[in-house]
Amino acid sequence: KVITKEKFFRTTLNHCETLDDWTVSGSLSKSIDLTDRVRGAGSFKVEFDSGSNNETIDLAVDRKVVLLRKIYFYFRCSRVGMKIRFGFGESSWTEKQWDIEADRTGWKLLEFETDSVSFSKIGAWRYEIINSEDDDFFHVEEIEIVEKTALHLELQLREAKYEMKAEKVVSLTMGQ
């Protein structure tokens, strides 16, 4: 096992390709859209009508983190001006939140600076509808985080040589 030096890495939190771990409140409808996506197999889609204000979409998360710097995800919605609130935290989604106001209907990569919050984990993740109209929808895809961590890699040791000379050299060959 090889453990790298701690530094900031961008890793996927959720690909948004299955309904596992997602719950919606009220009359919201959730699905995986297999045709409207940025990459991968699909995107998470929520559909709703007027009167859906304050209804919520939760992603079950229990991810240990050391130092979180940024969050990224792709977002697409049905109309310009749609407002969604996004938040996350260790135990409550209100610990860190932002309002998203759509300036286009096509896919957009959103980036959120977290001011290097030092949560021990991400335990709550939510989207809340702020202004709804009939036949509204939005998509989320490829949720990624930038966190300070060390990578833990398991590499197959193919060969090890130890030469007993003045330099006391060890040569390792990794791989298949």
mmCIF file of C-alpha atoms in Angstrom:
data_model
loop_
_atom_site.group_PDB
_atom_site.id
_atom_site.type_symbol
_atom_site.label_atom_id
_atom_site.label_comp_id
_atom_site.label_asym_id
_atom_site.label_seq_id
_atom_site.Cartn_x
_atom_site.Cartn_y
_atom_site.Cartn_z
ATOM 1 C CA LYS A 1 0.000 0.000 0.000
ATOM 2 C CA VAL A 2 1.322 3.438 -0.974
ATOM 3 C CA ILE A 3 0.111 6.593 0.768
ATOM 4 C CA THR A 4 0.805 9.884 -0.990
ATOM 5 C CA LYS A 5 1.636 13.185 0.649
ATOM 6 C CA GLU A 6 -1.449 15.189 1.665
ATOM 7 C CA LYS A 7 -2.478 17.764 -0.902
ATOM 8 C CA PHE A 8 -5.667 19.011 -2.567
ATOM 9 C CA PHE A 9 -7.353 16.494 -4.868
ATOM 10 C CA ARG A 10 -10.567 16.783 -6.910
ATOM 11 C CA THR A 11 -12.677 13.661 -6.400
ATOM 12 C CA THR A 12 -16.211 12.583 -7.286
ATOM 13 C CA LEU A 13 -18.734 12.649 -4.464
ATOM 14 C CA ASN A 14 -21.661 11.376 -6.575
ATOM 15 C CA HIS A 15 -22.026 10.680 -10.316
ATOM 16 C CA CYS A 16 -25.821 11.290 -10.117
ATOM 17 C CA GLU A 17 -26.521 8.265 -12.314
ATOM 18 C CA THR A 18 -28.846 6.353 -9.955
ATOM 19 C CA LEU A 19 -31.732 7.245 -7.639
ATOM 20 C CA ASP A 20 -29.927 5.585 -4.730
ATOM 21 C CA ASP A 21 -29.361 8.015 -1.851
ATOM 22 C CA TRP A 22 -31.757 10.703 -3.224
ATOM 23 C CA THR A 23 -35.047 11.643 -1.510
ATOM 24 C CA VAL A 24 -37.544 14.349 -2.485
ATOM 25 C CA SER A 25 -40.302 16.019 -0.494
ATOM 26 C CA GLY A 26 -43.896 16.848 -1.352
ATOM 27 C CA SER A 27 -45.007 16.502 -4.954
ATOM 28 C CA LEU A 28 -41.532 16.543 -6.473
ATOM 29 C CA SER A 29 -40.737 13.812 -8.965
ATOM 30 C CA LYS A 30 -37.225 12.366 -9.341
ATOM 31 C CA SER A 31 -35.718 10.357 -12.179
ATOM 32 C CA ILE A 32 -32.492 9.565 -13.992
ATOM 33 C CA ASP A 33 -32.393 11.109 -17.456
ATOM 34 C CA LEU A 34 -30.378 8.800 -19.699
ATOM 35 C CA THR A 35 -30.333 11.171 -22.693
ATOM 36 C CA ASP A 36 -29.749 14.656 -21.218
ATOM 37 C CA ARG A 37 -26.350 14.424 -19.565
ATOM 38 C CA VAL A 38 -22.869 15.901 -19.647
ATOM 39 C CA ARG A 39 -20.924 12.656 -19.258
ATOM 40 C CA GLY A 40 -21.492 9.187 -17.904
ATOM 41 C CA ALA A 41 -24.696 7.180 -18.008
ATOM 42 C CA GLY A 42 -27.232 9.846 -17.025
ATOM 43 C CA SER A 43 -28.153 12.812 -14.853
ATOM 44 C CA PHE A 44 -30.353 13.240 -11.773
ATOM 45 C CA LYS A 45 -33.570 15.107 -12.703
ATOM 46 C CA VAL A 46 -36.258 16.695 -10.506
ATOM 47 C CA GLU A 47 -39.605 17.802 -11.955
ATOM 48 C CA PHE A 48 -42.141 20.052 -10.221
ATOM 49 C CA ASP A 49 -44.971 22.561 -10.680
ATOM 50 C CA SER A 50 -45.892 25.904 -9.184
ATOM 51 C CA GLY A 51 -46.597 25.564 -5.487
ATOM 52 C CA SER A 52 -43.389 23.588 -4.946
ATOM 53 C CA ASN A 53 -41.566 26.417 -3.174
ATOM 54 C CA ASN A 54 -39.601 25.251 -0.114
ATOM 55 C CA GLU A 55 -39.765 21.601 -1.166
ATOM 56 C CA THR A 56 -36.433 19.820 -0.864
ATOM 57 C CA ILE A 57 -34.156 17.305 -2.534
ATOM 58 C CA ASP A 58 -31.726 15.481 -0.222
ATOM 59 C CA LEU A 59 -28.674 13.444 -1.067
ATOM 60 C CA ALA A 60 -27.659 10.975 1.642
ATOM 61 C CA VAL A 61 -23.958 11.584 2.234
ATOM 62 C CA ASP A 62 -21.587 10.353 4.902
ATOM 63 C CA ARG A 63 -18.150 11.312 3.612
ATOM 64 C CA LYS A 64 -15.177 11.984 5.875
ATOM 65 C CA VAL A 65 -13.207 15.075 4.872
ATOM 66 C CA VAL A 66 -10.197 16.860 6.326
ATOM 67 C CA LEU A 67 -10.212 20.236 4.637
ATOM 68 C CA LEU A 68 -12.781 21.025 1.945
ATOM 69 C CA ARG A 69 -11.885 23.781 -0.527
ATOM 70 C CA LYS A 70 -14.426 23.633 -3.405
ATOM 71 C CA ILE A 71 -17.544 21.912 -4.657
ATOM 72 C CA TYR A 72 -18.420 21.483 -8.332
ATOM 73 C CA PHE A 73 -21.452 20.099 -10.094
ATOM 74 C CA TYR A 74 -23.171 20.457 -13.445
ATOM 75 C CA PHE A 75 -26.590 22.112 -13.344
ATOM 76 C CA ARG A 76 -29.283 22.524 -15.994
ATOM 77 C CA CYS A 77 -32.841 23.819 -15.613
ATOM 78 C CA SER A 78 -36.011 24.529 -17.565
ATOM 79 C CA ARG A 79 -35.977 28.328 -17.447
ATOM 80 C CA VAL A 80 -33.815 31.377 -16.908
ATOM 81 C CA GLY A 81 -34.488 32.932 -13.507
ATOM 82 C CA MET A 82 -35.176 29.679 -11.657
ATOM 83 C CA LYS A 83 -33.883 29.879 -8.083
ATOM 84 C CA ILE A 84 -32.633 26.916 -6.106
ATOM 85 C CA ARG A 85 -30.870 26.993 -2.734
ATOM 86 C CA PHE A 86 -28.000 24.552 -2.257
ATOM 87 C CA GLY A 87 -26.489 23.720 1.109
ATOM 88 C CA PHE A 88 -24.409 21.162 2.935
ATOM 89 C CA GLY A 89 -22.785 20.601 6.292
ATOM 90 C CA GLU A 90 -21.571 18.153 8.883
ATOM 91 C CA SER A 91 -24.985 17.632 10.450
ATOM 92 C CA SER A 92 -27.236 20.262 8.823
ATOM 93 C CA TRP A 93 -27.511 21.453 5.246
ATOM 94 C CA THR A 94 -27.741 25.062 6.498
ATOM 95 C CA GLU A 95 -24.132 25.154 7.750
ATOM 96 C CA LYS A 96 -22.922 26.352 4.332
ATOM 97 C CA GLN A 97 -25.373 27.446 1.637
ATOM 98 C CA TRP A 98 -25.703 29.374 -1.606
ATOM 99 C CA ASP A 99 -28.560 30.547 -3.827
ATOM 100 C CA ILE A 100 -28.389 29.494 -7.469
ATOM 101 C CA GLU A 101 -30.215 31.705 -9.976
ATOM 102 C CA ALA A 102 -30.199 30.239 -13.471
ATOM 103 C CA ASP A 103 -28.819 32.540 -16.150
ATOM 104 C CA ARG A 104 -29.339 29.938 -18.896
ATOM 105 C CA THR A 105 -31.162 26.679 -19.542
ATOM 106 C CA GLY A 106 -28.205 24.690 -20.883
ATOM 107 C CA TRP A 107 -25.687 22.772 -18.825
ATOM 108 C CA LYS A 108 -23.400 24.885 -16.641
ATOM 109 C CA LEU A 109 -20.567 23.815 -14.358
ATOM 110 C CA LEU A 110 -21.132 25.517 -11.007
ATOM 111 C CA GLU A 111 -18.252 26.116 -8.613
ATOM 112 C CA PHE A 112 -18.622 26.903 -4.909
ATOM 113 C CA GLU A 113 -15.751 28.137 -2.743
ATOM 114 C CA THR A 114 -16.092 26.640 0.733
ATOM 115 C CA ASP A 115 -13.498 28.875 2.424
ATOM 116 C CA SER A 116 -11.609 25.675 3.320
ATOM 117 C CA VAL A 117 -14.164 24.562 5.897
ATOM 118 C CA SER A 118 -12.760 22.040 8.322
ATOM 119 C CA PHE A 119 -15.724 19.728 8.798
ATOM 120 C CA SER A 120 -14.828 16.208 9.858
ATOM 121 C CA LYS A 121 -17.412 14.946 7.359
ATOM 122 C CA ILE A 122 -20.118 15.913 4.909
ATOM 123 C CA GLY A 123 -23.258 14.532 6.509
ATOM 124 C CA ALA A 124 -26.033 16.668 4.989
ATOM 125 C CA TRP A 125 -26.610 17.793 1.376
ATOM 126 C CA ARG A 126 -29.755 19.504 0.096
ATOM 127 C CA TYR A 127 -31.308 21.510 -2.722
ATOM 128 C CA GLU A 128 -34.382 23.636 -1.937
ATOM 129 C CA ILE A 129 -36.744 25.133 -4.503
ATOM 130 C CA ILE A 130 -37.102 28.904 -4.064
ATOM 131 C CA ASN A 131 -39.364 29.917 -6.980
ATOM 132 C CA SER A 132 -41.384 27.349 -8.893
ATOM 133 C CA GLU A 133 -43.569 27.497 -11.976
ATOM 134 C CA ASP A 134 -45.582 24.884 -13.848
ATOM 135 C CA ASP A 135 -43.594 22.251 -15.740
ATOM 136 C CA ASP A 136 -40.285 23.178 -14.085
ATOM 137 C CA PHE A 137 -37.316 20.830 -13.829
ATOM 138 C CA PHE A 138 -33.641 20.821 -13.055
ATOM 139 C CA HIS A 139 -30.778 18.376 -13.468
ATOM 140 C CA VAL A 140 -27.661 17.797 -11.374
ATOM 141 C CA GLU A 141 -24.689 15.777 -12.526
ATOM 142 C CA GLU A 142 -21.149 14.869 -11.442
ATOM 143 C CA ILE A 143 -20.851 16.289 -7.933
ATOM 144 C CA GLU A 144 -17.152 16.733 -7.182
ATOM 145 C CA ILE A 145 -15.231 18.082 -4.214
ATOM 146 C CA VAL A 146 -11.726 19.460 -3.799
ATOM 147 C CA GLU A 147 -10.360 18.310 -0.477
ATOM 148 C CA LYS A 148 -7.019 18.019 1.246
ATOM 149 C CA THR A 149 -6.255 14.369 1.583
ATOM 150 C CA ALA A 150 -3.691 11.691 0.924
ATOM 151 C CA LEU A 151 -4.351 9.055 -1.690
ATOM 152 C CA HIS A 152 -4.213 5.453 -0.510
ATOM 153 C CA LEU A 153 -3.117 3.318 -3.420
ATOM 154 C CA GLU A 154 -2.811 -0.429 -3.450
ATOM 155 C CA LEU A 155 -0.214 -1.520 -5.963
ATOM 156 C CA GLN A 156 0.770 -5.060 -6.752
ATOM 157 C CA LEU A 157 4.430 -5.702 -5.952
ATOM 158 C CA ARG A 158 5.964 -7.599 -8.828
ATOM 159 C CA GLU A 159 9.566 -7.708 -7.772
ATOM 160 C CA ALA A 160 11.802 -6.490 -4.934
ATOM 161 C CA LYS A 161 15.596 -6.452 -5.011
ATOM 162 C CA TYR A 162 17.860 -5.596 -2.121
ATOM 163 C CA GLU A 163 21.535 -5.120 -2.826
ATOM 164 C CA MET A 164 23.882 -5.172 0.134
ATOM 165 C CA LYS A 165 26.352 -2.521 -0.937
ATOM 166 C CA ALA A 166 27.555 0.678 0.648
ATOM 167 C CA GLU A 167 24.468 2.508 -0.748
ATOM 168 C CA LYS A 168 22.032 -0.094 0.676
ATOM 169 C CA VAL A 169 19.699 0.266 -2.316
ATOM 170 C CA VAL A 170 16.237 -1.209 -2.531
ATOM 171 C CA SER A 171 14.666 -1.503 -5.956
ATOM 172 C CA LEU A 172 10.905 -2.075 -6.203
ATOM 173 C CA THR A 173 8.996 -2.906 -9.383
ATOM 174 C CA MET A 174 5.272 -2.269 -9.202
ATOM 175 C CA GLY A 175 2.500 -3.297 -11.575
ATOM 176 C CA GLN A 176 1.252 -6.394 -13.240
#
